[in-house]
Amino acid sequence: MKNKKSIFIIAPLLVGIVVIGCSVKAPEVSITGDKTALENQVIGTYQQIEEDVWTLASVRSASPGQQPKMSADKQKVLEAVRGRKFNKDDIDEFLAMGVVGENNRGFLEIHTPEKLDADPELEKRVVTIVENENSYRQIIMNRIMVVNERAADAGEENVSRIFAKLNQDNVAPGSWIQTEQGEWIQKPAVQK
C-alpha cells in the first residue's frame, strides 16, 4: 500500500519535471505588412490594366470598320500601354548606355546629360522619349489609383514608390537606379 502511495506522489513529480524540462518553441509567424499587401495590389492592378487594354485593343466588332466604344480615360491608358511597349527598346538602349536611370518616384530621369552633349540628335531623341515615357507612366499610375481604392487611399507618393520598385526590378543589372534615400547606384547583378 505504501508503494502505491509513493507512485501517486512520485508520478506527478516526474511528469512535472519532464514538462518543466521541455522547451516550448513558438511557431514562426510571418506577417505580411501593409506595404507588401499594397505592393501586390498595385502590381496586380497594373497587370489587370495592361490585360484589359490589350483585350480592348484586340476585340473585333461585328461590323467592319467599327471599334468598340471606350471612354476617353481608357483610350488614354490604351495609348500609354502601347506607347510604353513601343518605347521599350529605346529605353533599354538608353539604360545600357547609362544616359538615363530609374528614379525613386517611378519615372525615367536623364542621369548623365554630359554623355549627350556631343550628340544633339541623340539628346533630342532621349529627351523626347523620356518625356513621353514619363507621361505614359503618370497616366497609368493615375488609372491605378482610380480603379484601386486601396491604392488611392495610400496616396500618389506610395503608389509612385511601388511603381519605381517595379520599374527598377525590371531593368538590367548595371542600369542606373535611385535608392529610396536619393542616391544613384548601378543596379547590382543578381546573386545566385
mmCIF file with all atom_site columns, C-alpha atoms in Angstrom:
data_model
loop_
_atom_site.group_PDB
_atom_site.id
_atom_site.type_symbol
_atom_site.label_atom_id
_atom_site.label_alt_id
_atom_site.label_comp_id
_atom_site.label_asym_id
_atom_site.label_entity_id
_atom_site.label_seq_id
_atom_site.pdbx_PDB_ins_code
_atom_site.Cartn_x
_atom_site.Cartn_y
_atom_site.Cartn_z
_atom_site.occupancy
_atom_site.B_iso_or_equiv
_atom_site.pdbx_formal_charge
_atom_site.auth_seq_id
_atom_site.auth_comp_id
_atom_site.auth_asym_id
_atom_site.auth_atom_id
_atom_site.pdbx_PDB_model_num
ATOM 1   C CA . MET A 1 1   ? 0.000   0.000  0.000   1.00 0.00 ? 1   MET A CA 1
ATOM 2   C CA . LYS A 1 2   ? 2.874   2.277  0.816   1.00 0.00 ? 2   LYS A CA 1
ATOM 3   C CA . ASN A 1 3   ? 4.347   1.668  -2.678  1.00 0.00 ? 3   ASN A CA 1
ATOM 4   C CA . LYS A 1 4   ? 1.082   2.686  -4.334  1.00 0.00 ? 4   LYS A CA 1
ATOM 5   C CA . LYS A 1 5   ? 1.046   5.977  -2.394  1.00 0.00 ? 5   LYS A CA 1
ATOM 6   C CA . SER A 1 6   ? 4.664   6.598  -3.380  1.00 0.00 ? 6   SER A CA 1
ATOM 7   C CA . ILE A 1 7   ? 3.828   6.051  -7.054  1.00 0.00 ? 7   ILE A CA 1
ATOM 8   C CA . PHE A 1 8   ? 0.956   8.563  -6.818  1.00 0.00 ? 8   PHE A CA 1
ATOM 9   C CA . ILE A 1 9   ? 3.314   11.121 -5.302  1.00 0.00 ? 9   ILE A CA 1
ATOM 10  C CA . ILE A 1 10  ? 6.373   10.383 -7.478  1.00 0.00 ? 10  ILE A CA 1
ATOM 11  C CA . ALA A 1 11  ? 4.490   10.095 -10.811 1.00 0.00 ? 11  ALA A CA 1
ATOM 12  C CA . PRO A 1 12  ? 3.130   13.682 -10.779 1.00 0.00 ? 12  PRO A CA 1
ATOM 13  C CA . LEU A 1 13  ? 6.551   14.938 -9.669  1.00 0.00 ? 13  LEU A CA 1
ATOM 14  C CA . LEU A 1 14  ? 8.244   13.161 -12.583 1.00 0.00 ? 14  LEU A CA 1
ATOM 15  C CA . VAL A 1 15  ? 5.647   14.461 -15.046 1.00 0.00 ? 15  VAL A CA 1
ATOM 16  C CA . GLY A 1 16  ? 6.171   17.973 -13.651 1.00 0.00 ? 16  GLY A CA 1
ATOM 17  C CA . ILE A 1 17  ? 9.957   17.701 -14.001 1.00 0.00 ? 17  ILE A CA 1
ATOM 18  C CA . VAL A 1 18  ? 9.641   16.418 -17.577 1.00 0.00 ? 18  VAL A CA 1
ATOM 19  C CA . VAL A 1 19  ? 7.223   19.216 -18.525 1.00 0.00 ? 19  VAL A CA 1
ATOM 20  C CA . ILE A 1 20  ? 9.414   21.892 -16.930 1.00 0.00 ? 20  ILE A CA 1
ATOM 21  C CA . GLY A 1 21  ? 12.489  20.443 -18.637 1.00 0.00 ? 21  GLY A CA 1
ATOM 22  C CA . CYS A 1 22  ? 10.873  20.609 -22.088 1.00 0.00 ? 22  CYS A CA 1
ATOM 23  C CA . SER A 1 23  ? 11.353  23.770 -24.029 1.00 0.00 ? 23  SER A CA 1
ATOM 24  C CA . VAL A 1 24  ? 8.333   25.125 -25.766 1.00 0.00 ? 24  VAL A CA 1
ATOM 25  C CA . LYS A 1 25  ? 9.087   26.755 -29.087 1.00 0.00 ? 25  LYS A CA 1
ATOM 26  C CA . ALA A 1 26  ? 6.510   29.059 -30.572 1.00 0.00 ? 26  ALA A CA 1
ATOM 27  C CA . PRO A 1 27  ? 5.908   28.565 -34.280 1.00 0.00 ? 27  PRO A CA 1
ATOM 28  C CA . GLU A 1 28  ? 7.369   31.142 -36.640 1.00 0.00 ? 28  GLU A CA 1
ATOM 29  C CA . VAL A 1 29  ? 4.740   33.568 -37.809 1.00 0.00 ? 29  VAL A CA 1
ATOM 30  C CA . SER A 1 30  ? 5.260   35.617 -40.916 1.00 0.00 ? 30  SER A CA 1
ATOM 31  C CA . ILE A 1 31  ? 3.129   38.693 -41.085 1.00 0.00 ? 31  ILE A CA 1
ATOM 32  C CA . THR A 1 32  ? 2.682   40.348 -44.447 1.00 0.00 ? 32  THR A CA 1
ATOM 33  C CA . GLY A 1 33  ? 2.989   44.040 -43.797 1.00 0.00 ? 33  GLY A CA 1
ATOM 34  C CA . ASP A 1 34  ? 0.650   46.637 -45.213 1.00 0.00 ? 34  ASP A CA 1
ATOM 35  C CA . LYS A 1 35  ? 3.296   47.774 -47.669 1.00 0.00 ? 35  LYS A CA 1
ATOM 36  C CA . THR A 1 36  ? 3.707   44.312 -49.166 1.00 0.00 ? 36  THR A CA 1
ATOM 37  C CA . ALA A 1 37  ? -0.040  43.865 -49.483 1.00 0.00 ? 37  ALA A CA 1
ATOM 38  C CA . LEU A 1 38  ? -0.301  47.293 -51.095 1.00 0.00 ? 38  LEU A CA 1
ATOM 39  C CA . GLU A 1 39  ? 2.574   46.472 -53.461 1.00 0.00 ? 39  GLU A CA 1
ATOM 40  C CA . ASN A 1 40  ? 0.802   43.294 -54.502 1.00 0.00 ? 40  ASN A CA 1
ATOM 41  C CA . GLN A 1 41  ? -2.442  45.188 -55.093 1.00 0.00 ? 41  GLN A CA 1
ATOM 42  C CA . VAL A 1 42  ? -0.758  47.922 -57.151 1.00 0.00 ? 42  VAL A CA 1
ATOM 43  C CA . ILE A 1 43  ? 1.173   45.396 -59.238 1.00 0.00 ? 43  ILE A CA 1
ATOM 44  C CA . GLY A 1 44  ? -1.963  43.292 -59.694 1.00 0.00 ? 44  GLY A CA 1
ATOM 45  C CA . THR A 1 45  ? -3.958  46.341 -60.743 1.00 0.00 ? 45  THR A CA 1
ATOM 46  C CA . TYR A 1 46  ? -1.213  47.359 -63.185 1.00 0.00 ? 46  TYR A CA 1
ATOM 47  C CA . GLN A 1 47  ? -1.205  43.878 -64.725 1.00 0.00 ? 47  GLN A CA 1
ATOM 48  C CA . GLN A 1 48  ? -5.014  43.905 -64.922 1.00 0.00 ? 48  GLN A CA 1
ATOM 49  C CA . ILE A 1 49  ? -4.971  47.301 -66.657 1.00 0.00 ? 49  ILE A CA 1
ATOM 50  C CA . GLU A 1 50  ? -2.453  46.004 -69.204 1.00 0.00 ? 50  GLU A CA 1
ATOM 51  C CA . GLU A 1 51  ? -4.541  42.891 -69.788 1.00 0.00 ? 51  GLU A CA 1
ATOM 52  C CA . ASP A 1 52  ? -7.771  44.891 -70.132 1.00 0.00 ? 52  ASP A CA 1
ATOM 53  C CA . VAL A 1 53  ? -6.138  47.305 -72.553 1.00 0.00 ? 53  VAL A CA 1
ATOM 54  C CA . TRP A 1 54  ? -4.842  44.522 -74.777 1.00 0.00 ? 54  TRP A CA 1
ATOM 55  C CA . THR A 1 55  ? -8.220  42.792 -74.662 1.00 0.00 ? 55  THR A CA 1
ATOM 56  C CA . LEU A 1 56  ? -9.941  46.017 -75.719 1.00 0.00 ? 56  LEU A CA 1
ATOM 57  C CA . ALA A 1 57  ? -7.395  46.575 -78.462 1.00 0.00 ? 57  ALA A CA 1
ATOM 58  C CA . SER A 1 58  ? -7.832  43.098 -79.900 1.00 0.00 ? 58  SER A CA 1
ATOM 59  C CA . VAL A 1 59  ? -11.643 42.930 -79.842 1.00 0.00 ? 59  VAL A CA 1
ATOM 60  C CA . ARG A 1 60  ? -13.100 42.819 -83.308 1.00 0.00 ? 60  ARG A CA 1
ATOM 61  C CA . SER A 1 61  ? -16.558 44.264 -83.613 1.00 0.00 ? 61  SER A CA 1
ATOM 62  C CA . ALA A 1 62  ? -19.307 42.594 -85.623 1.00 0.00 ? 62  ALA A CA 1
ATOM 63  C CA . SER A 1 63  ? -19.409 45.425 -88.166 1.00 0.00 ? 63  SER A CA 1
ATOM 64  C CA . PRO A 1 64  ? -16.219 46.023 -90.144 1.00 0.00 ? 64  PRO A CA 1
ATOM 65  C CA . GLY A 1 65  ? -14.601 49.397 -89.511 1.00 0.00 ? 65  GLY A CA 1
ATOM 66  C CA . GLN A 1 66  ? -16.193 49.934 -86.104 1.00 0.00 ? 66  GLN A CA 1
ATOM 67  C CA . GLN A 1 67  ? -14.113 49.933 -82.946 1.00 0.00 ? 67  GLN A CA 1
ATOM 68  C CA . PRO A 1 68  ? -15.593 49.078 -79.562 1.00 0.00 ? 68  PRO A CA 1
ATOM 69  C CA . LYS A 1 69  ? -16.668 52.176 -77.629 1.00 0.00 ? 69  LYS A CA 1
ATOM 70  C CA . MET A 1 70  ? -14.403 53.165 -74.763 1.00 0.00 ? 70  MET A CA 1
ATOM 71  C CA . SER A 1 71  ? -14.122 56.173 -72.511 1.00 0.00 ? 71  SER A CA 1
ATOM 72  C CA . ALA A 1 72  ? -11.529 58.874 -73.103 1.00 0.00 ? 72  ALA A CA 1
ATOM 73  C CA . ASP A 1 73  ? -9.692  57.729 -69.954 1.00 0.00 ? 73  ASP A CA 1
ATOM 74  C CA . LYS A 1 74  ? -9.482  54.146 -71.186 1.00 0.00 ? 74  LYS A CA 1
ATOM 75  C CA . GLN A 1 75  ? -8.319  55.409 -74.573 1.00 0.00 ? 75  GLN A CA 1
ATOM 76  C CA . LYS A 1 76  ? -5.516  57.368 -72.854 1.00 0.00 ? 76  LYS A CA 1
ATOM 77  C CA . VAL A 1 77  ? -4.493  54.285 -70.875 1.00 0.00 ? 77  VAL A CA 1
ATOM 78  C CA . LEU A 1 78  ? -4.559  52.193 -74.067 1.00 0.00 ? 78  LEU A CA 1
ATOM 79  C CA . GLU A 1 79  ? -2.256  54.708 -75.745 1.00 0.00 ? 79  GLU A CA 1
ATOM 80  C CA . ALA A 1 80  ? 0.010   54.788 -72.670 1.00 0.00 ? 80  ALA A CA 1
ATOM 81  C CA . VAL A 1 81  ? 0.395   50.994 -72.535 1.00 0.00 ? 81  VAL A CA 1
ATOM 82  C CA . ARG A 1 82  ? 1.030   50.841 -76.288 1.00 0.00 ? 82  ARG A CA 1
ATOM 83  C CA . GLY A 1 83  ? 3.493   53.732 -76.055 1.00 0.00 ? 83  GLY A CA 1
ATOM 84  C CA . ARG A 1 84  ? 5.441   52.026 -73.277 1.00 0.00 ? 84  ARG A CA 1
ATOM 85  C CA . LYS A 1 85  ? 5.708   48.834 -75.328 1.00 0.00 ? 85  LYS A CA 1
ATOM 86  C CA . PHE A 1 86  ? 6.808   50.851 -78.361 1.00 0.00 ? 86  PHE A CA 1
ATOM 87  C CA . ASN A 1 87  ? 9.480   52.764 -76.378 1.00 0.00 ? 87  ASN A CA 1
ATOM 88  C CA . LYS A 1 88  ? 10.872  49.739 -74.529 1.00 0.00 ? 88  LYS A CA 1
ATOM 89  C CA . ASP A 1 89  ? 13.731  49.006 -76.953 1.00 0.00 ? 89  ASP A CA 1
ATOM 90  C CA . ASP A 1 90  ? 14.888  52.631 -76.973 1.00 0.00 ? 90  ASP A CA 1
ATOM 91  C CA . ILE A 1 91  ? 14.667  52.883 -73.191 1.00 0.00 ? 91  ILE A CA 1
ATOM 92  C CA . ASP A 1 92  ? 16.636  49.655 -72.755 1.00 0.00 ? 92  ASP A CA 1
ATOM 93  C CA . GLU A 1 93  ? 19.280  51.109 -75.087 1.00 0.00 ? 93  GLU A CA 1
ATOM 94  C CA . PHE A 1 94  ? 19.432  54.377 -73.101 1.00 0.00 ? 94  PHE A CA 1
ATOM 95  C CA . LEU A 1 95  ? 19.676  52.447 -69.821 1.00 0.00 ? 95  LEU A CA 1
ATOM 96  C CA . ALA A 1 96  ? 22.518  50.319 -71.223 1.00 0.00 ? 96  ALA A CA 1
ATOM 97  C CA . MET A 1 97  ? 24.314  53.486 -72.379 1.00 0.00 ? 97  MET A CA 1
ATOM 98  C CA . GLY A 1 98  ? 23.949  54.904 -68.869 1.00 0.00 ? 98  GLY A CA 1
ATOM 99  C CA . VAL A 1 99  ? 22.294  58.133 -70.026 1.00 0.00 ? 99  VAL A CA 1
ATOM 100 C CA . VAL A 1 100 ? 19.009  57.510 -68.198 1.00 0.00 ? 100 VAL A CA 1
ATOM 101 C CA . GLY A 1 101 ? 18.077  55.831 -64.947 1.00 0.00 ? 101 GLY A CA 1
ATOM 102 C CA . GLU A 1 102 ? 15.011  54.780 -62.985 1.00 0.00 ? 102 GLU A CA 1
ATOM 103 C CA . ASN A 1 103 ? 14.373  57.293 -60.216 1.00 0.00 ? 103 ASN A CA 1
ATOM 104 C CA . ASN A 1 104 ? 12.720  56.558 -56.868 1.00 0.00 ? 104 ASN A CA 1
ATOM 105 C CA . ARG A 1 105 ? 9.386   58.124 -57.902 1.00 0.00 ? 105 ARG A CA 1
ATOM 106 C CA . GLY A 1 106 ? 8.562   55.742 -60.753 1.00 0.00 ? 106 GLY A CA 1
ATOM 107 C CA . PHE A 1 107 ? 9.915   57.811 -63.623 1.00 0.00 ? 107 PHE A CA 1
ATOM 108 C CA . LEU A 1 108 ? 12.854  57.813 -66.005 1.00 0.00 ? 108 LEU A CA 1
ATOM 109 C CA . GLU A 1 109 ? 15.408  60.520 -65.473 1.00 0.00 ? 109 GLU A CA 1
ATOM 110 C CA . ILE A 1 110 ? 18.298  61.673 -67.624 1.00 0.00 ? 110 ILE A CA 1
ATOM 111 C CA . HIS A 1 111 ? 21.192  60.638 -65.420 1.00 0.00 ? 111 HIS A CA 1
ATOM 112 C CA . THR A 1 112 ? 24.298  61.723 -67.299 1.00 0.00 ? 112 THR A CA 1
ATOM 113 C CA . PRO A 1 113 ? 23.422  64.654 -69.568 1.00 0.00 ? 113 PRO A CA 1
ATOM 114 C CA . GLU A 1 114 ? 27.114  65.241 -70.324 1.00 0.00 ? 114 GLU A CA 1
ATOM 115 C CA . LYS A 1 115 ? 27.116  61.999 -72.341 1.00 0.00 ? 115 LYS A CA 1
ATOM 116 C CA . LEU A 1 116 ? 24.515  63.578 -74.624 1.00 0.00 ? 116 LEU A CA 1
ATOM 117 C CA . ASP A 1 117 ? 26.316  66.903 -75.163 1.00 0.00 ? 117 ASP A CA 1
ATOM 118 C CA . ALA A 1 118 ? 28.423  65.512 -78.016 1.00 0.00 ? 118 ALA A CA 1
ATOM 119 C CA . ASP A 1 119 ? 25.386  64.253 -79.957 1.00 0.00 ? 119 ASP A CA 1
ATOM 120 C CA . PRO A 1 120 ? 22.492  66.766 -80.181 1.00 0.00 ? 120 PRO A CA 1
ATOM 121 C CA . GLU A 1 121 ? 20.406  64.361 -82.270 1.00 0.00 ? 121 GLU A CA 1
ATOM 122 C CA . LEU A 1 122 ? 20.697  61.628 -79.644 1.00 0.00 ? 122 LEU A CA 1
ATOM 123 C CA . GLU A 1 123 ? 19.973  64.166 -76.908 1.00 0.00 ? 123 GLU A CA 1
ATOM 124 C CA . LYS A 1 124 ? 16.758  65.249 -78.649 1.00 0.00 ? 124 LYS A CA 1
ATOM 125 C CA . ARG A 1 125 ? 15.688  61.609 -79.077 1.00 0.00 ? 125 ARG A CA 1
ATOM 126 C CA . VAL A 1 126 ? 16.433  60.774 -75.436 1.00 0.00 ? 126 VAL A CA 1
ATOM 127 C CA . VAL A 1 127 ? 14.610  63.849 -74.106 1.00 0.00 ? 127 VAL A CA 1
ATOM 128 C CA . THR A 1 128 ? 11.548  63.179 -76.291 1.00 0.00 ? 128 THR A CA 1
ATOM 129 C CA . ILE A 1 129 ? 11.296  59.502 -75.364 1.00 0.00 ? 129 ILE A CA 1
ATOM 130 C CA . VAL A 1 130 ? 11.885  60.158 -71.647 1.00 0.00 ? 130 VAL A CA 1
ATOM 131 C CA . GLU A 1 131 ? 9.155   62.838 -71.633 1.00 0.00 ? 131 GLU A CA 1
ATOM 132 C CA . ASN A 1 132 ? 6.736   60.536 -73.480 1.00 0.00 ? 132 ASN A CA 1
ATOM 133 C CA . GLU A 1 133 ? 7.532   57.576 -71.235 1.00 0.00 ? 133 GLU A CA 1
ATOM 134 C CA . ASN A 1 134 ? 7.061   59.618 -68.066 1.00 0.00 ? 134 ASN A CA 1
ATOM 135 C CA . SER A 1 135 ? 3.748   60.925 -69.363 1.00 0.00 ? 135 SER A CA 1
ATOM 136 C CA . TYR A 1 136 ? 2.614   57.349 -70.064 1.00 0.00 ? 136 TYR A CA 1
ATOM 137 C CA . ARG A 1 137 ? 3.700   56.229 -66.601 1.00 0.00 ? 137 ARG A CA 1
ATOM 138 C CA . GLN A 1 138 ? 1.779   59.078 -64.969 1.00 0.00 ? 138 GLN A CA 1
ATOM 139 C CA . ILE A 1 139 ? -1.377  58.153 -66.901 1.00 0.00 ? 139 ILE A CA 1
ATOM 140 C CA . ILE A 1 140 ? -1.054  54.517 -65.788 1.00 0.00 ? 140 ILE A CA 1
ATOM 141 C CA . MET A 1 141 ? -0.350  55.436 -62.144 1.00 0.00 ? 141 MET A CA 1
ATOM 142 C CA . ASN A 1 142 ? -3.390  57.727 -62.143 1.00 0.00 ? 142 ASN A CA 1
ATOM 143 C CA . ARG A 1 143 ? -5.530  54.925 -63.567 1.00 0.00 ? 143 ARG A CA 1
ATOM 144 C CA . ILE A 1 144 ? -4.301  52.518 -60.891 1.00 0.00 ? 144 ILE A CA 1
ATOM 145 C CA . MET A 1 145 ? -5.443  54.990 -58.254 1.00 0.00 ? 145 MET A CA 1
ATOM 146 C CA . VAL A 1 146 ? -8.843  55.374 -59.952 1.00 0.00 ? 146 VAL A CA 1
ATOM 147 C CA . VAL A 1 147 ? -9.596  51.652 -60.197 1.00 0.00 ? 147 VAL A CA 1
ATOM 148 C CA . ASN A 1 148 ? -7.991  50.547 -56.911 1.00 0.00 ? 148 ASN A CA 1
ATOM 149 C CA . GLU A 1 149 ? -9.464  52.197 -53.826 1.00 0.00 ? 149 GLU A CA 1
ATOM 150 C CA . ARG A 1 150 ? -6.707  50.935 -51.554 1.00 0.00 ? 150 ARG A CA 1
ATOM 151 C CA . ALA A 1 151 ? -4.041  52.438 -53.824 1.00 0.00 ? 151 ALA A CA 1
ATOM 152 C CA . ALA A 1 152 ? -5.946  55.728 -53.848 1.00 0.00 ? 152 ALA A CA 1
ATOM 153 C CA . ASP A 1 153 ? -6.135  55.677 -50.044 1.00 0.00 ? 153 ASP A CA 1
ATOM 154 C CA . ALA A 1 154 ? -2.380  55.028 -49.847 1.00 0.00 ? 154 ALA A CA 1
ATOM 155 C CA . GLY A 1 155 ? -1.698  58.162 -51.880 1.00 0.00 ? 155 GLY A CA 1
ATOM 156 C CA . GLU A 1 156 ? 0.230   59.031 -55.005 1.00 0.00 ? 156 GLU A CA 1
ATOM 157 C CA . GLU A 1 157 ? 3.583   59.077 -53.192 1.00 0.00 ? 157 GLU A CA 1
ATOM 158 C CA . ASN A 1 158 ? 3.238   55.444 -52.074 1.00 0.00 ? 158 ASN A CA 1
ATOM 159 C CA . VAL A 1 159 ? 1.938   54.302 -55.458 1.00 0.00 ? 159 VAL A CA 1
ATOM 160 C CA . SER A 1 160 ? 4.816   56.035 -57.257 1.00 0.00 ? 160 SER A CA 1
ATOM 161 C CA . ARG A 1 161 ? 7.328   54.437 -54.862 1.00 0.00 ? 161 ARG A CA 1
ATOM 162 C CA . ILE A 1 162 ? 5.859   50.993 -55.643 1.00 0.00 ? 162 ILE A CA 1
ATOM 163 C CA . PHE A 1 163 ? 5.879   51.783 -59.360 1.00 0.00 ? 163 PHE A CA 1
ATOM 164 C CA . ALA A 1 164 ? 9.552   52.825 -59.012 1.00 0.00 ? 164 ALA A CA 1
ATOM 165 C CA . LYS A 1 165 ? 10.400  49.499 -57.379 1.00 0.00 ? 165 LYS A CA 1
ATOM 166 C CA . LEU A 1 166 ? 8.586   47.620 -60.145 1.00 0.00 ? 166 LEU A CA 1
ATOM 167 C CA . ASN A 1 167 ? 10.454  49.548 -62.847 1.00 0.00 ? 167 ASN A CA 1
ATOM 168 C CA . GLN A 1 168 ? 13.800  49.149 -61.079 1.00 0.00 ? 168 GLN A CA 1
ATOM 169 C CA . ASP A 1 169 ? 13.256  45.413 -60.656 1.00 0.00 ? 169 ASP A CA 1
ATOM 170 C CA . ASN A 1 170 ? 12.697  45.114 -64.409 1.00 0.00 ? 170 ASN A CA 1
ATOM 171 C CA . VAL A 1 171 ? 15.860  46.873 -65.617 1.00 0.00 ? 171 VAL A CA 1
ATOM 172 C CA . ALA A 1 172 ? 19.061  45.027 -66.433 1.00 0.00 ? 172 ALA A CA 1
ATOM 173 C CA . PRO A 1 173 ? 21.939  44.882 -63.949 1.00 0.00 ? 173 PRO A CA 1
ATOM 174 C CA . GLY A 1 174 ? 24.286  47.818 -64.465 1.00 0.00 ? 174 GLY A CA 1
ATOM 175 C CA . SER A 1 175 ? 21.414  50.250 -65.121 1.00 0.00 ? 175 SER A CA 1
ATOM 176 C CA . TRP A 1 176 ? 21.268  53.396 -63.010 1.00 0.00 ? 176 TRP A CA 1
ATOM 177 C CA . ILE A 1 177 ? 18.626  53.326 -60.268 1.00 0.00 ? 177 ILE A CA 1
ATOM 178 C CA . GLN A 1 178 ? 17.900  55.777 -57.484 1.00 0.00 ? 178 GLN A CA 1
ATOM 179 C CA . THR A 1 179 ? 17.628  54.428 -53.947 1.00 0.00 ? 179 THR A CA 1
ATOM 180 C CA . GLU A 1 180 ? 14.821  55.484 -51.610 1.00 0.00 ? 180 GLU A CA 1
ATOM 181 C CA . GLN A 1 181 ? 17.351  57.814 -49.965 1.00 0.00 ? 181 GLN A CA 1
ATOM 182 C CA . GLY A 1 182 ? 18.006  59.560 -53.298 1.00 0.00 ? 182 GLY A CA 1
ATOM 183 C CA . GLU A 1 183 ? 21.442  58.085 -54.064 1.00 0.00 ? 183 GLU A CA 1
ATOM 184 C CA . TRP A 1 184 ? 22.128  56.944 -57.637 1.00 0.00 ? 184 TRP A CA 1
ATOM 185 C CA . ILE A 1 185 ? 23.698  53.488 -57.922 1.00 0.00 ? 185 ILE A CA 1
ATOM 186 C CA . GLN A 1 186 ? 24.153  50.939 -60.659 1.00 0.00 ? 186 GLN A CA 1
ATOM 187 C CA . LYS A 1 187 ? 21.829  48.001 -60.202 1.00 0.00 ? 187 LYS A CA 1
ATOM 188 C CA . PRO A 1 188 ? 23.887  45.066 -58.960 1.00 0.00 ? 188 PRO A CA 1
ATOM 189 C CA . ALA A 1 189 ? 23.943  41.720 -60.727 1.00 0.00 ? 189 ALA A CA 1
ATOM 190 C CA . VAL A 1 190 ? 21.508  39.170 -59.357 1.00 0.00 ? 190 VAL A CA 1
ATOM 191 C CA . GLN A 1 191 ? 23.113  36.990 -56.687 1.00 0.00 ? 191 GLN A CA 1
ATOM 192 C CA . LYS A 1 192 ? 22.548  33.256 -57.114 1.00 0.00 ? 192 LYS A CA 1
#
